[in-house]
Amino acid sequence: GTQLCPKEKLDIPVLFMPDTMKTYKAVVVIHVMRENGENWPYEDSAELKKDLKSSVTIAENGGIQGILWIYPVHGIPEAPQQKLVPAVVRCRARQRVERRVEVLLTGVVPGANAMPAARNSAVVNTNKPANIQEEVQVTPGFSTTVEFLYELQYRSNEIKSHLGALVGINLIQRERDTDSGIITLIFNIVFAPNKPIRNEATLVVQCTTGGVWKFPMLFIATEPEVDDVINIEAVGLNKESIVGFKLTSQTR
């Protein structure tokens, strides 16, 4: 029963209050009718019923009684953003390092939302064995064919262009606590910087049944090792001494 003047705008609030980490779907339907109750004339009623039956309501006389706008709404719950300690991956420039990063997902199982506050973060674990054999059916990026999806997000495209090619991530193991329902994911992070940098990123994990978890990360590349020490021996006062050395570029 809301009346709109010509070219007037109407805001339609949609409230989303999920109680479980899963995707919810709904449809917002807007039905518009003339204020005077008259129909919009339409000559070919048979063609109207064929092509526009899902977006209009047809009167008995064949005219258009109302027009429908249908908007699908997908509600994807996101875990509360807490002040998590970033998982730090540190490496010297021009070297390569691998680290295990462990994250905890709460709410995957309905009713299993409690977790120790001290472990509510992404943790760099260097004690995990390197020969983990468990095979996990997951792939990076967002698709709907796997159970867990993940990617690294950066604050800007500039940071992504600098850091994206230097960092590799792979999910190698997942565990579930049968008592609490909390799921632990263990990622292998490869960091191979070519120059000193310090950039932040966010590890985003999504479950195909719904729910998004975000974990802060910090990548630090320190100064590289000195390539060589060049000694120039003086031949005398006020005389030039020359030494030659070669530089090799790693790119064209």
PDB file of C-alpha atoms in Angstrom, residues 34 48-49 106 134-135 218:
ATOM      1  CA  ARG A  34      -1.740   1.947 -10.793  1.00  0.00           C
ATOM      2  CA  LEU A  48       2.314 -11.373 -23.021  1.00  0.00           C
ATOM      3  CA  LYS A  49       1.553 -14.570 -21.161  1.00  0.00           C
ATOM      4  CA  THR A 106      33.899 -21.815  14.441  1.00  0.00           C
ATOM      5  CA  GLU A 134      46.714 -36.287   4.006  1.00  0.00           C
ATOM      6  CA  GLU A 135      45.097 -35.366   0.711  1.00  0.00           C
ATOM      7  CA  LEU A 218      51.834  -9.914   7.728  1.00  0.00           C
TER       8      LEU A 218
END
